[in-house]
């Protein structure tokens, strides 16, 4: 009996989620299709029922983060998607630059976990990463207010995104916990200054 469309979609989603976790842990090149499928409880042969290549899967693993809800991963954080303007931007900074996000290797945003892999990847992966960056910068740009003008708001959004991502990338690479905290806190404080 053939699988239902819903079953196929659920299986595909499971493969993408397992791949996302493994890519975050080990990077794109260090993860094999066999490893991804084993993590999903499936065989390698099943991979090709859903994806043509590992890079096609990588595109989806990056893209699914656009629908990421931080409360699903870190319910103890204060995040309300109904907030607007500067209140929304401040909470985004607080969640993105949170200790929970920093310590959760498997839950990292791909912009933190995978920038080197994306830089070496094909056009599809770069487009997914670009889209994720545009979405983040756009959310921050909205906090600049209508009076700032479109170009200034975009610059503001890009600067905040770069500060958040860059701060977390640096903090993630440092083993000294005191310095990790100092980097994270400095990025957070400076981001708040830019918002207020």
Coordinates of C-alpha atoms in Angstrom, one line a residue:
X1 CA 0.0 0.0 0.0
X2 CA 1.5 3.4 -1.0
X3 CA 2.2 6.0 1.6
X4 CA -0.2 8.9 1.9
X5 CA 0.8 12.4 1.0
X6 CA 0.7 13.4 4.6
X7 CA 3.0 10.6 5.6
X8 CA 5.5 11.6 2.9
X9 CA 5.4 15.2 4.1
X10 CA 6.0 14.1 7.7
X11 CA 8.9 11.9 6.6
X12 CA 10.4 14.7 4.6
X13 CA 10.0 17.1 7.5
X14 CA 11.7 14.6 9.8
X15 CA 14.6 14.2 7.4
X16 CA 15.0 18.0 7.2
X17 CA 14.9 18.4 11.0
X18 CA 17.5 15.6 11.5
X19 CA 19.7 17.1 8.9
X20 CA 19.4 20.6 10.4
X21 CA 20.5 19.3 13.8
X22 CA 23.4 17.3 12.3
X23 CA 24.6 20.2 10.1
X24 CA 24.5 22.5 13.2
X25 CA 26.6 20.0 15.2
X26 CA 29.1 19.0 12.5
X27 CA 28.8 21.2 9.5
X28 CA 27.6 20.3 6.0
X29 CA 30.7 18.4 4.7
X30 CA 31.1 16.3 7.8
X31 CA 27.6 14.8 7.7
X32 CA 26.8 12.0 5.4
X33 CA 23.4 11.1 3.8
X34 CA 23.6 7.7 5.6
X35 CA 24.0 9.5 9.0
X36 CA 21.1 11.8 8.3
X37 CA 18.8 9.0 7.3
X38 CA 19.9 6.8 10.3
X39 CA 19.1 9.8 12.6
X40 CA 15.6 10.0 10.9
X41 CA 15.2 6.2 11.4
X42 CA 15.3 5.6 7.6
X43 CA 17.5 4.0 5.0
X44 CA 19.7 5.7 2.5
X45 CA 17.5 4.5 -0.3
X46 CA 14.6 6.5 1.1
X47 CA 16.6 9.8 0.8
X48 CA 16.2 9.9 -3.0
X49 CA 12.4 9.7 -2.7
X50 CA 12.6 13.2 -1.1
X51 CA 15.8 14.9 -2.3
X52 CA 18.0 14.7 -5.4
X53 CA 21.2 15.8 -3.5
X54 CA 22.5 16.6 0.0
X55 CA 22.7 20.2 -1.0
X56 CA 19.0 20.3 -1.9
X57 CA 18.4 19.1 1.7
X58 CA 20.8 21.7 3.0
X59 CA 18.7 24.4 1.3
X60 CA 15.6 23.2 3.2
X61 CA 17.5 22.9 6.5
X62 CA 18.5 26.5 6.2
X63 CA 15.1 27.7 4.9
X64 CA 13.0 26.1 7.7
X65 CA 14.5 28.5 10.2
X66 CA 12.4 31.3 8.7
X67 CA 9.4 29.8 10.5
X68 CA 11.3 29.2 13.8
X69 CA 9.4 30.2 16.9
X70 CA 11.9 30.6 19.8
X71 CA 9.3 29.7 22.4
X72 CA 9.0 26.3 20.9
X73 CA 12.7 25.7 21.6
X74 CA 13.2 27.9 24.7
X75 CA 9.8 28.4 26.5
X76 CA 11.5 30.1 29.4
X77 CA 12.4 33.1 27.3
X78 CA 10.1 36.2 27.0
X79 CA 8.9 36.3 23.4
X80 CA 5.6 37.6 22.2
X81 CA 5.2 37.7 18.4
X82 CA 2.4 40.3 18.8
X83 CA 4.8 43.0 20.1
X84 CA 5.5 45.8 17.6
X85 CA 8.2 48.3 16.9
X86 CA 11.1 48.8 19.3
X87 CA 9.5 46.4 21.8
X88 CA 9.6 43.6 19.2
X89 CA 13.2 44.5 18.2
X90 CA 14.4 44.4 21.8
X91 CA 12.9 41.0 22.4
X92 CA 14.4 39.7 19.2
X93 CA 17.8 40.9 20.3
X94 CA 17.3 39.4 23.8
X95 CA 16.2 36.0 22.4
X96 CA 18.9 35.9 19.6
X97 CA 21.7 36.9 22.0
X98 CA 20.4 34.8 24.9
X99 CA 22.5 32.3 26.8
X100 CA 19.9 29.7 25.8
X101 CA 20.5 30.3 22.1
X102 CA 24.3 30.4 22.6
X103 CA 24.4 27.1 24.5
X104 CA 22.0 25.2 22.2
X105 CA 24.3 24.0 19.4
X106 CA 21.5 22.0 17.8
X107 CA 19.1 24.9 17.9
X108 CA 21.4 27.6 16.6
X109 CA 20.2 29.8 13.8
X110 CA 22.0 28.7 10.5
X111 CA 23.5 32.2 10.3
X112 CA 25.5 31.4 13.4
X113 CA 26.1 27.7 12.9
X114 CA 26.8 27.5 9.1
X115 CA 28.3 30.7 7.6
X116 CA 31.5 29.0 6.3
X117 CA 29.5 26.1 4.9
X118 CA 27.1 28.5 3.2
X119 CA 30.0 30.5 1.7
X120 CA 31.2 27.3 0.0
X121 CA 27.8 26.1 -1.0
X122 CA 25.9 26.4 -4.2
X123 CA 23.5 29.1 -5.3
X124 CA 20.4 27.4 -3.8
X125 CA 21.9 27.4 -0.3
X126 CA 23.1 30.9 -0.6
X127 CA 19.6 32.1 -1.7
X128 CA 18.1 30.4 1.4
X129 CA 20.6 32.0 3.7
X130 CA 20.1 35.4 1.9
X131 CA 16.4 35.1 2.4
X132 CA 16.9 34.3 6.1
X133 CA 19.1 37.3 6.5
X134 CA 16.7 39.6 4.7
X135 CA 13.8 38.4 6.9
X136 CA 15.8 39.1 10.1
X137 CA 17.0 42.5 8.8
X138 CA 13.5 43.4 7.7
X139 CA 12.1 42.7 11.2
X140 CA 14.7 44.9 12.7
X141 CA 14.2 47.6 10.0
X142 CA 10.5 47.9 11.1
X143 CA 11.7 49.0 14.5
X144 CA 13.4 52.0 13.0
X145 CA 10.0 53.7 12.5
X146 CA 8.4 55.1 9.5
X147 CA 10.1 58.5 10.0
X148 CA 13.5 57.0 9.4
X149 CA 12.9 56.5 5.7
X150 CA 13.3 53.2 3.8
X151 CA 17.1 53.4 3.2
X152 CA 17.9 54.3 6.8
X153 CA 15.6 51.7 8.1
X154 CA 17.2 49.0 6.0
X155 CA 20.7 50.1 7.1
X156 CA 19.5 50.0 10.7
X157 CA 18.0 46.5 10.2
X158 CA 21.2 45.2 8.5
X159 CA 23.4 46.6 11.3
X160 CA 21.3 45.0 14.0
X161 CA 21.3 41.6 12.2
X162 CA 25.1 41.8 11.7
X163 CA 25.6 42.7 15.3
X164 CA 23.5 39.8 16.6
X165 CA 24.9 37.2 14.2
X166 CA 28.5 38.4 14.5
X167 CA 28.3 38.6 18.3
X168 CA 27.0 35.0 18.5
X169 CA 29.5 33.7 16.0
X170 CA 32.3 35.1 18.0
X171 CA 30.9 34.0 21.3
X172 CA 30.4 30.5 20.0
X173 CA 34.0 30.2 18.9
X174 CA 35.5 31.2 22.3
X175 CA 36.1 28.5 25.0
X176 CA 36.6 30.9 27.8
X177 CA 33.1 31.2 29.4
X178 CA 33.8 34.7 30.9
X179 CA 34.8 36.0 27.5
X180 CA 31.8 34.3 25.8
X181 CA 29.5 36.1 28.2
X182 CA 31.3 39.4 27.7
X183 CA 31.0 39.2 23.9
X184 CA 27.3 38.3 24.2
X185 CA 26.5 41.0 26.7
X186 CA 28.4 43.6 24.7
X187 CA 26.5 42.7 21.5
X188 CA 23.2 42.8 23.3
X189 CA 23.9 46.1 25.0
X190 CA 25.0 47.8 21.8
X191 CA 22.0 46.4 19.9
X192 CA 19.7 47.8 22.5
X193 CA 21.5 51.2 22.2
X194 CA 20.9 51.1 18.4
X195 CA 17.2 50.3 19.0
X196 CA 16.5 53.0 21.6

